[in-house]
PDB file of C-alpha atoms in Angstrom:
ATOM      1  CA  MET A   1      -9.937  -1.290 -22.438  1.00  0.00           C
ATOM      2  CA  GLN A   2      -7.276   1.689 -22.150  1.00  0.00           C
ATOM      3  CA  PHE A   3      -4.794   1.742 -19.236  1.00  0.00           C
ATOM      4  CA  VAL A   4      -4.114   4.822 -17.581  1.00  0.00           C
ATOM      5  CA  GLN A   5      -0.785   5.105 -14.914  1.00  0.00           C
ATOM      6  CA  ARG A   6      -0.295   7.913 -12.579  1.00  0.00           C
ATOM      7  CA  GLY A   7       2.322   8.885  -9.950  1.00  0.00           C
ATOM      8  CA  SER A   8      -0.041   8.884  -6.972  1.00  0.00           C
ATOM      9  CA  TYR A   9      -2.928   7.923  -5.535  1.00  0.00           C
ATOM     10  CA  ARG A  10      -4.099  11.208  -5.312  1.00  0.00           C
ATOM     11  CA  ASP A  11      -4.012  11.609  -8.985  1.00  0.00           C
ATOM     12  CA  VAL A  12      -5.978   8.235  -9.706  1.00  0.00           C
ATOM     13  CA  VAL A  13      -8.624   9.209  -7.333  1.00  0.00           C
ATOM     14  CA  GLY A  14      -9.040  12.475  -9.062  1.00  0.00           C
ATOM     15  CA  LEU A  15      -9.587  11.068 -12.486  1.00  0.00           C
ATOM     16  CA  LEU A  16     -12.530   8.708 -10.643  1.00  0.00           C
ATOM     17  CA  GLN A  17     -13.877  11.602  -9.347  1.00  0.00           C
ATOM     18  CA  GLN A  18     -13.755  13.258 -12.808  1.00  0.00           C
ATOM     19  CA  GLY A  19     -15.372  10.277 -14.549  1.00  0.00           C
ATOM     20  CA  ARG A  20     -12.219   9.915 -16.555  1.00  0.00           C
ATOM     21  CA  LEU A  21     -11.568   6.384 -14.914  1.00  0.00           C
ATOM     22  CA  ASP A  22     -13.825   3.703 -14.444  1.00  0.00           C
ATOM     23  CA  PHE A  23     -11.965   1.160 -12.642  1.00  0.00           C
ATOM     24  CA  ALA A  24      -8.500   1.428 -10.685  1.00  0.00           C
ATOM     25  CA  TRP A  25      -6.401  -0.451  -8.208  1.00  0.00           C
ATOM     26  CA  LEU A  26      -5.985   1.534  -4.979  1.00  0.00           C
ATOM     27  CA  CYS A  27      -4.549   1.438  -1.473  1.00  0.00           C
ATOM     28  CA  GLY A  28      -7.408   0.928   1.546  1.00  0.00           C
ATOM     29  CA  TYR A  29      -6.513   4.207   2.536  1.00  0.00           C
ATOM     30  CA  PRO A  30      -7.728   6.389  -0.174  1.00  0.00           C
ATOM     31  CA  PHE A  31     -10.608   4.005  -0.877  1.00  0.00           C
ATOM     32  CA  VAL A  32     -12.173   4.381   2.890  1.00  0.00           C
ATOM     33  CA  ARG A  33     -11.185   8.139   2.705  1.00  0.00           C
ATOM     34  CA  ASN A  34     -13.519   8.359  -0.613  1.00  0.00           C
ATOM     35  CA  GLU A  35     -16.006   5.253  -0.237  1.00  0.00           C
ATOM     36  CA  ARG A  36     -19.361   7.217  -1.134  1.00  0.00           C
ATOM     37  CA  GLN A  37     -17.755   7.780  -4.526  1.00  0.00           C
ATOM     38  CA  LEU A  38     -16.390   4.443  -4.906  1.00  0.00           C
ATOM     39  CA  ARG A  39     -17.405   0.645  -5.296  1.00  0.00           C
ATOM     40  CA  LEU A  40     -15.549  -1.921  -4.311  1.00  0.00           C
ATOM     41  CA  LEU A  41     -14.863  -4.221  -7.083  1.00  0.00           C
ATOM     42  CA  ALA A  42     -12.679  -6.938  -5.954  1.00  0.00           C
ATOM     43  CA  VAL A  43      -9.843  -7.715  -3.550  1.00  0.00           C
ATOM     44  CA  PRO A  44      -6.368  -9.438  -4.620  1.00  0.00           C
ATOM     45  CA  LEU A  45      -5.691 -12.809  -2.701  1.00  0.00           C
ATOM     46  CA  TYR A  46      -2.037 -12.987  -1.256  1.00  0.00           C
ATOM     47  CA  LEU A  47      -0.621 -15.970   0.394  1.00  0.00           C
ATOM     48  CA  GLY A  48      -4.505 -16.856   0.149  1.00  0.00           C
ATOM     49  CA  GLU A  49      -5.834 -14.096   2.191  1.00  0.00           C
ATOM     50  CA  PRO A  50      -7.141 -10.579   0.933  1.00  0.00           C
ATOM     51  CA  LEU A  51      -4.670  -9.228   3.713  1.00  0.00           C
ATOM     52  CA  TYR A  52      -1.140  -7.826   3.705  1.00  0.00           C
ATOM     53  CA  ARG A  53       1.015  -5.830   6.248  1.00  0.00           C
ATOM     54  CA  SER A  54       3.143  -2.787   6.557  1.00  0.00           C
ATOM     55  CA  TYR A  55       6.977  -3.353   6.907  1.00  0.00           C
ATOM     56  CA  LEU A  56       9.431  -1.150   8.615  1.00  0.00           C
ATOM     57  CA  ILE A  57      12.866  -1.461   6.741  1.00  0.00           C
ATOM     58  CA  VAL A  58      16.242  -0.390   7.592  1.00  0.00           C
ATOM     59  CA  PRO A  59      19.580  -0.564   5.707  1.00  0.00           C
ATOM     60  CA  ALA A  60      20.876  -4.279   5.917  1.00  0.00           C
ATOM     61  CA  VAL A  61      24.326  -2.966   7.470  1.00  0.00           C
ATOM     62  CA  ASP A  62      22.064  -1.454  10.169  1.00  0.00           C
ATOM     63  CA  ARG A  63      22.279  -4.530  12.974  1.00  0.00           C
ATOM     64  CA  ALA A  64      21.163  -2.209  15.716  1.00  0.00           C
ATOM     65  CA  THR A  65      17.699  -0.875  14.983  1.00  0.00           C
ATOM     66  CA  ALA A  66      15.226  -2.904  16.950  1.00  0.00           C
ATOM     67  CA  SER A  67      11.885  -0.965  16.269  1.00  0.00           C
ATOM     68  CA  LEU A  68      10.590   2.096  15.015  1.00  0.00           C
ATOM     69  CA  LEU A  69      11.688   4.030  18.491  1.00  0.00           C
ATOM     70  CA  ASP A  70      15.475   3.427  17.577  1.00  0.00           C
ATOM     71  CA  LEU A  71      14.821   5.526  14.596  1.00  0.00           C
ATOM     72  CA  ARG A  72      14.531   8.716  16.640  1.00  0.00           C
ATOM     73  CA  GLY A  73      16.353  11.700  15.055  1.00  0.00           C
ATOM     74  CA  LYS A  74      17.073   9.469  11.915  1.00  0.00           C
ATOM     75  CA  VAL A  75      16.117  10.289   8.057  1.00  0.00           C
ATOM     76  CA  PHE A  76      12.811   8.492   7.284  1.00  0.00           C
ATOM     77  CA  ALA A  77      11.090   7.502   3.718  1.00  0.00           C
ATOM     78  CA  PHE A  78       7.354   7.374   3.189  1.00  0.00           C
ATOM     79  CA  SER A  79       5.783   6.165   0.326  1.00  0.00           C
ATOM     80  CA  ASP A  80       2.961   8.091  -0.961  1.00  0.00           C
ATOM     81  CA  PRO A  81       0.952  10.395   1.491  1.00  0.00           C
ATOM     82  CA  ASP A  82      -2.304   8.688   0.869  1.00  0.00           C
ATOM     83  CA  SER A  83      -0.447   4.918   1.293  1.00  0.00           C
ATOM     84  CA  ASN A  84      -1.549   2.839   4.274  1.00  0.00           C
ATOM     85  CA  SER A  85       1.747   0.986   4.585  1.00  0.00           C
ATOM     86  CA  GLY A  86       3.485   3.380   3.334  1.00  0.00           C
ATOM     87  CA  HIS A  87       2.359   6.450   5.551  1.00  0.00           C
ATOM     88  CA  LEU A  88      -0.702   6.310   7.476  1.00  0.00           C
ATOM     89  CA  PHE A  89       0.476   3.228   9.733  1.00  0.00           C
ATOM     90  CA  PRO A  90       3.683   4.631  10.471  1.00  0.00           C
ATOM     91  CA  LEU A  91       1.635   8.316  11.350  1.00  0.00           C
ATOM     92  CA  TYR A  92      -0.569   6.143  13.706  1.00  0.00           C
ATOM     93  CA  SER A  93       2.540   4.044  15.196  1.00  0.00           C
ATOM     94  CA  LEU A  94       4.058   7.508  16.137  1.00  0.00           C
ATOM     95  CA  LEU A  95       0.705   8.618  17.433  1.00  0.00           C
ATOM     96  CA  LYS A  96       0.344   6.031  19.703  1.00  0.00           C
ATOM     97  CA  MET A  97       3.795   6.811  20.935  1.00  0.00           C
ATOM     98  CA  ARG A  98       2.742  10.569  21.517  1.00  0.00           C
ATOM     99  CA  GLU A  99       5.207  11.685  18.693  1.00  0.00           C
ATOM    100  CA  ALA A 100       4.940  13.317  15.080  1.00  0.00           C
ATOM    101  CA  PRO A 101       7.270  13.024  12.312  1.00  0.00           C
ATOM    102  CA  ASN A 102       8.550  16.208  12.050  1.00  0.00           C
ATOM    103  CA  THR A 103       9.722  16.425  15.400  1.00  0.00           C
ATOM    104  CA  PHE A 104      10.634  12.564  15.668  1.00  0.00           C
ATOM    105  CA  PHE A 105      12.708  12.063  12.836  1.00  0.00           C
ATOM    106  CA  SER A 106      15.554  14.513  11.752  1.00  0.00           C
ATOM    107  CA  ARG A 107      13.895  14.657   8.276  1.00  0.00           C
ATOM    108  CA  THR A 108      11.015  12.751   5.935  1.00  0.00           C
ATOM    109  CA  PHE A 109      10.526  12.568   2.211  1.00  0.00           C
ATOM    110  CA  PHE A 110       8.146  10.612  -0.023  1.00  0.00           C
ATOM    111  CA  THR A 111       9.368   8.562  -2.679  1.00  0.00           C
ATOM    112  CA  TRP A 112       6.412   8.494  -4.281  1.00  0.00           C
ATOM    113  CA  GLY A 113       6.440   4.512  -4.740  1.00  0.00           C
ATOM    114  CA  HIS A 114       7.038   1.485  -2.567  1.00  0.00           C
ATOM    115  CA  ARG A 115       9.900   0.096  -4.585  1.00  0.00           C
ATOM    116  CA  LYS A 116      11.359   3.717  -4.597  1.00  0.00           C
ATOM    117  CA  VAL A 117      11.365   3.260  -0.814  1.00  0.00           C
ATOM    118  CA  VAL A 118      13.400   0.356  -0.888  1.00  0.00           C
ATOM    119  CA  ASP A 119      15.996   1.996  -3.292  1.00  0.00           C
ATOM    120  CA  ALA A 120      16.408   5.075  -0.815  1.00  0.00           C
ATOM    121  CA  VAL A 121      16.954   2.614   2.183  1.00  0.00           C
ATOM    122  CA  SER A 122      18.973   0.428   0.278  1.00  0.00           C
ATOM    123  CA  VAL A 123      21.401   2.998  -0.747  1.00  0.00           C
ATOM    124  CA  GLY A 124      21.622   5.093   2.880  1.00  0.00           C
ATOM    125  CA  LEU A 125      19.132   7.903   1.260  1.00  0.00           C
ATOM    126  CA  ALA A 126      16.934   7.131   4.413  1.00  0.00           C
ATOM    127  CA  GLN A 127      17.781   5.204   7.444  1.00  0.00           C
ATOM    128  CA  GLY A 128      14.451   3.967   7.744  1.00  0.00           C
ATOM    129  CA  GLY A 129      11.503   3.475   5.385  1.00  0.00           C
ATOM    130  CA  ALA A 130       7.760   2.214   5.601  1.00  0.00           C
ATOM    131  CA  VAL A 131       6.720  -0.284   2.623  1.00  0.00           C
ATOM    132  CA  ASP A 132       3.910  -2.358   1.557  1.00  0.00           C
ATOM    133  CA  GLY A 133       4.878  -6.033   2.711  1.00  0.00           C
ATOM    134  CA  TYR A 134       3.421  -7.532  -0.516  1.00  0.00           C
ATOM    135  CA  VAL A 135       5.684  -5.288  -2.681  1.00  0.00           C
ATOM    136  CA  TRP A 136       8.726  -6.005  -0.592  1.00  0.00           C
ATOM    137  CA  ASP A 137       8.134  -9.803  -0.909  1.00  0.00           C
ATOM    138  CA  THR A 138       7.746  -9.886  -4.527  1.00  0.00           C
ATOM    139  CA  LEU A 139      10.889  -7.665  -4.904  1.00  0.00           C
ATOM    140  CA  ALA A 140      12.590 -10.145  -2.799  1.00  0.00           C
ATOM    141  CA  LEU A 141      11.155 -13.111  -5.285  1.00  0.00           C
ATOM    142  CA  LEU A 142      12.000 -11.016  -8.576  1.00  0.00           C
ATOM    143  CA  HIS A 143      15.045  -8.727  -7.643  1.00  0.00           C
ATOM    144  CA  PRO A 144      16.340 -10.263  -4.364  1.00  0.00           C
ATOM    145  CA  HIS A 145      19.649  -7.958  -4.841  1.00  0.00           C
ATOM    146  CA  LEU A 146      17.430  -4.573  -3.905  1.00  0.00           C
ATOM    147  CA  THR A 147      15.728  -6.285  -0.906  1.00  0.00           C
ATOM    148  CA  ALA A 148      19.069  -7.860   0.248  1.00  0.00           C
ATOM    149  CA  ARG A 149      20.394  -4.218   1.198  1.00  0.00           C
ATOM    150  CA  THR A 150      17.435  -3.775   3.426  1.00  0.00           C
ATOM    151  CA  ARG A 151      16.526  -5.496   6.433  1.00  0.00           C
ATOM    152  CA  ILE A 152      12.676  -5.836   8.043  1.00  0.00           C
ATOM    153  CA  VAL A 153      12.654  -4.744  11.644  1.00  0.00           C
ATOM    154  CA  GLU A 154       8.962  -4.925  12.144  1.00  0.00           C
ATOM    155  CA  ARG A 155       5.774  -6.100  10.660  1.00  0.00           C
ATOM    156  CA  SER A 156       2.377  -4.596  11.126  1.00  0.00           C
ATOM    157  CA  PRO A 157      -1.026  -6.090  11.559  1.00  0.00           C
ATOM    158  CA  GLN A 158      -2.872  -7.523   8.739  1.00  0.00           C
ATOM    159  CA  PHE A 159      -4.810  -5.099   6.684  1.00  0.00           C
ATOM    160  CA  GLY A 160      -7.411  -5.568   3.825  1.00  0.00           C
ATOM    161  CA  PHE A 161      -5.377  -5.666   0.516  1.00  0.00           C
ATOM    162  CA  PRO A 162      -5.248  -2.786  -1.443  1.00  0.00           C
ATOM    163  CA  PRO A 163      -8.202  -2.871  -3.674  1.00  0.00           C
ATOM    164  CA  PHE A 164      -9.405  -2.957  -7.095  1.00  0.00           C
ATOM    165  CA  VAL A 165     -12.412  -0.095  -7.341  1.00  0.00           C
ATOM    166  CA  ALA A 166     -15.038   1.431  -9.602  1.00  0.00           C
ATOM    167  CA  ARG A 167     -16.307   4.922  -9.777  1.00  0.00           C
ATOM    168  CA  ALA A 168     -20.009   4.858  -8.112  1.00  0.00           C
ATOM    169  CA  SER A 169     -21.594   5.978 -11.362  1.00  0.00           C
ATOM    170  CA  VAL A 170     -20.241   3.271 -13.447  1.00  0.00           C
ATOM    171  CA  PRO A 171     -23.030   1.475 -15.233  1.00  0.00           C
ATOM    172  CA  GLY A 172     -23.778  -2.004 -13.128  1.00  0.00           C
ATOM    173  CA  ALA A 173     -23.374  -4.180 -16.290  1.00  0.00           C
ATOM    174  CA  ASP A 174     -19.801  -3.165 -16.630  1.00  0.00           C
ATOM    175  CA  PHE A 175     -19.084  -3.558 -12.974  1.00  0.00           C
ATOM    176  CA  ASN A 176     -20.738  -6.887 -13.171  1.00  0.00           C
ATOM    177  CA  ALA A 177     -18.559  -7.853 -16.301  1.00  0.00           C
ATOM    178  CA  MET A 178     -14.855  -6.405 -14.793  1.00  0.00           C
ATOM    179  CA  GLN A 179     -15.588  -8.382 -11.138  1.00  0.00           C
ATOM    180  CA  ALA A 180     -16.618 -11.271 -13.054  1.00  0.00           C
ATOM    181  CA  VAL A 181     -13.287 -11.164 -14.933  1.00  0.00           C
ATOM    182  CA  LEU A 182     -11.266 -10.622 -11.979  1.00  0.00           C
ATOM    183  CA  LEU A 183     -12.886 -13.274  -9.693  1.00  0.00           C
ATOM    184  CA  ALA A 184     -12.124 -15.806 -12.475  1.00  0.00           C
ATOM    185  CA  MET A 185      -8.627 -14.943 -13.271  1.00  0.00           C
ATOM    186  CA  ALA A 186      -7.456 -18.027 -11.907  1.00  0.00           C
ATOM    187  CA  ASP A 187      -9.594 -20.705 -13.351  1.00  0.00           C
ATOM    188  CA  GLY A 188      -7.785 -20.204 -16.988  1.00  0.00           C
ATOM    189  CA  ASP A 189      -3.823 -20.595 -17.918  1.00  0.00           C
ATOM    190  CA  ALA A 190      -3.457 -16.921 -19.268  1.00  0.00           C
ATOM    191  CA  GLY A 191      -5.017 -15.866 -16.131  1.00  0.00           C
ATOM    192  CA  ARG A 192      -2.829 -17.967 -13.829  1.00  0.00           C
ATOM    193  CA  ALA A 193       0.337 -16.866 -15.536  1.00  0.00           C
ATOM    194  CA  LEU A 194      -0.407 -13.320 -15.030  1.00  0.00           C
ATOM    195  CA  LEU A 195      -1.140 -13.975 -11.375  1.00  0.00           C
ATOM    196  CA  ARG A 196       2.116 -15.427 -10.980  1.00  0.00           C
ATOM    197  CA  ARG A 197       3.662 -12.138 -12.617  1.00  0.00           C
ATOM    198  CA  LEU A 198       1.852 -10.161 -10.048  1.00  0.00           C
ATOM    199  CA  ASN A 199       2.568 -12.819  -7.099  1.00  0.00           C
ATOM    200  CA  LEU A 200      -0.985 -12.796  -6.469  1.00  0.00           C
ATOM    201  CA  ASP A 201      -3.267 -15.978  -5.930  1.00  0.00           C
ATOM    202  CA  GLY A 202      -6.311 -14.540  -7.272  1.00  0.00           C
ATOM    203  CA  PHE A 203      -9.252 -12.129  -6.306  1.00  0.00           C
ATOM    204  CA  ALA A 204     -12.354 -12.208  -3.919  1.00  0.00           C
ATOM    205  CA  ALA A 205     -15.070  -9.799  -3.903  1.00  0.00           C
ATOM    206  CA  GLY A 206     -13.901  -8.765  -0.548  1.00  0.00           C
ATOM    207  CA  HIS A 207     -16.264  -6.792   1.618  1.00  0.00           C
ATOM    208  CA  PRO A 208     -15.850  -3.032   3.246  1.00  0.00           C
ATOM    209  CA  GLY A 209     -15.253  -4.767   6.813  1.00  0.00           C
ATOM    210  CA  LEU A 210     -11.596  -5.562   5.394  1.00  0.00           C
ATOM    211  CA  PHE A 211     -10.932  -2.001   5.542  1.00  0.00           C
ATOM    212  CA  ASP A 212     -11.898  -1.583   9.274  1.00  0.00           C
ATOM    213  CA  GLY A 213      -8.724  -1.384  10.451  1.00  0.00           C
ATOM    214  CA  VAL A 214      -7.729   1.227   8.166  1.00  0.00           C
ATOM    215  CA  ARG A 215     -10.953   3.535   8.826  1.00  0.00           C
ATOM    216  CA  ALA A 216     -10.061   3.510  12.520  1.00  0.00           C
ATOM    217  CA  MET A 217      -6.513   4.996  11.732  1.00  0.00           C
ATOM    218  CA  SER A 218      -7.656   7.194   9.307  1.00  0.00           C
ATOM    219  CA  ARG A 219      -9.789   8.873  11.965  1.00  0.00           C
ATOM    220  CA  LEU A 220      -7.427   8.818  14.449  1.00  0.00           C
ATOM    221  CA  VAL A 221      -4.580  10.418  12.319  1.00  0.00           C
ATOM    222  CA  ASP A 222      -6.770  12.688  10.497  1.00  0.00           C
ATOM    223  CA  ALA A 223      -8.538  14.037  13.886  1.00  0.00           C
ATOM    224  CA  ALA A 224      -4.745  14.526  15.196  1.00  0.00           C
TER     225      ALA A 224
END
């Protein structure tokens, strides 16, 4: 097993498409956009469910902001262009209000990481940001001094948790072996120790319908 790390979902998807990766941990957004080339391998369980939310955060010193609408004319941090929680959902939210990020905010930028969104908001580089709720919760558990400088303003509806995927051409035996390891991770001491470090409960096989909400938002935002 060789571990490969990249700085964006787009880079990871590219490696899968080129056959240079067999398995990857992706966001639901790039999964639904490239579903014909990928197979759903397993979905992490968080708080007992294969679900998570997007959080809208602001600096902790900002006690006035109560919703996304209050960030009109402000600087906003997204995580990754292909992130559901860190980009797609806030775009969808703006679209429902008949707004666009380039006119609603005074400036936007990508941090290329959910933790970096927290960092940017906590030090005032951005007056608001969109972040993976699981990441924020895990940072609050492991590094509470980071999240203490931010405040959650809104939580999104639940979406399918960022899945583990395989490229479609991975041999069936390899797919089955990898899936079996993930699904059994909570059954042994070593696996449970790793899950505790990840702040996860385990894995489920999952099903594509978990990502119907992401698919619907993707279609609407791409069309707009």
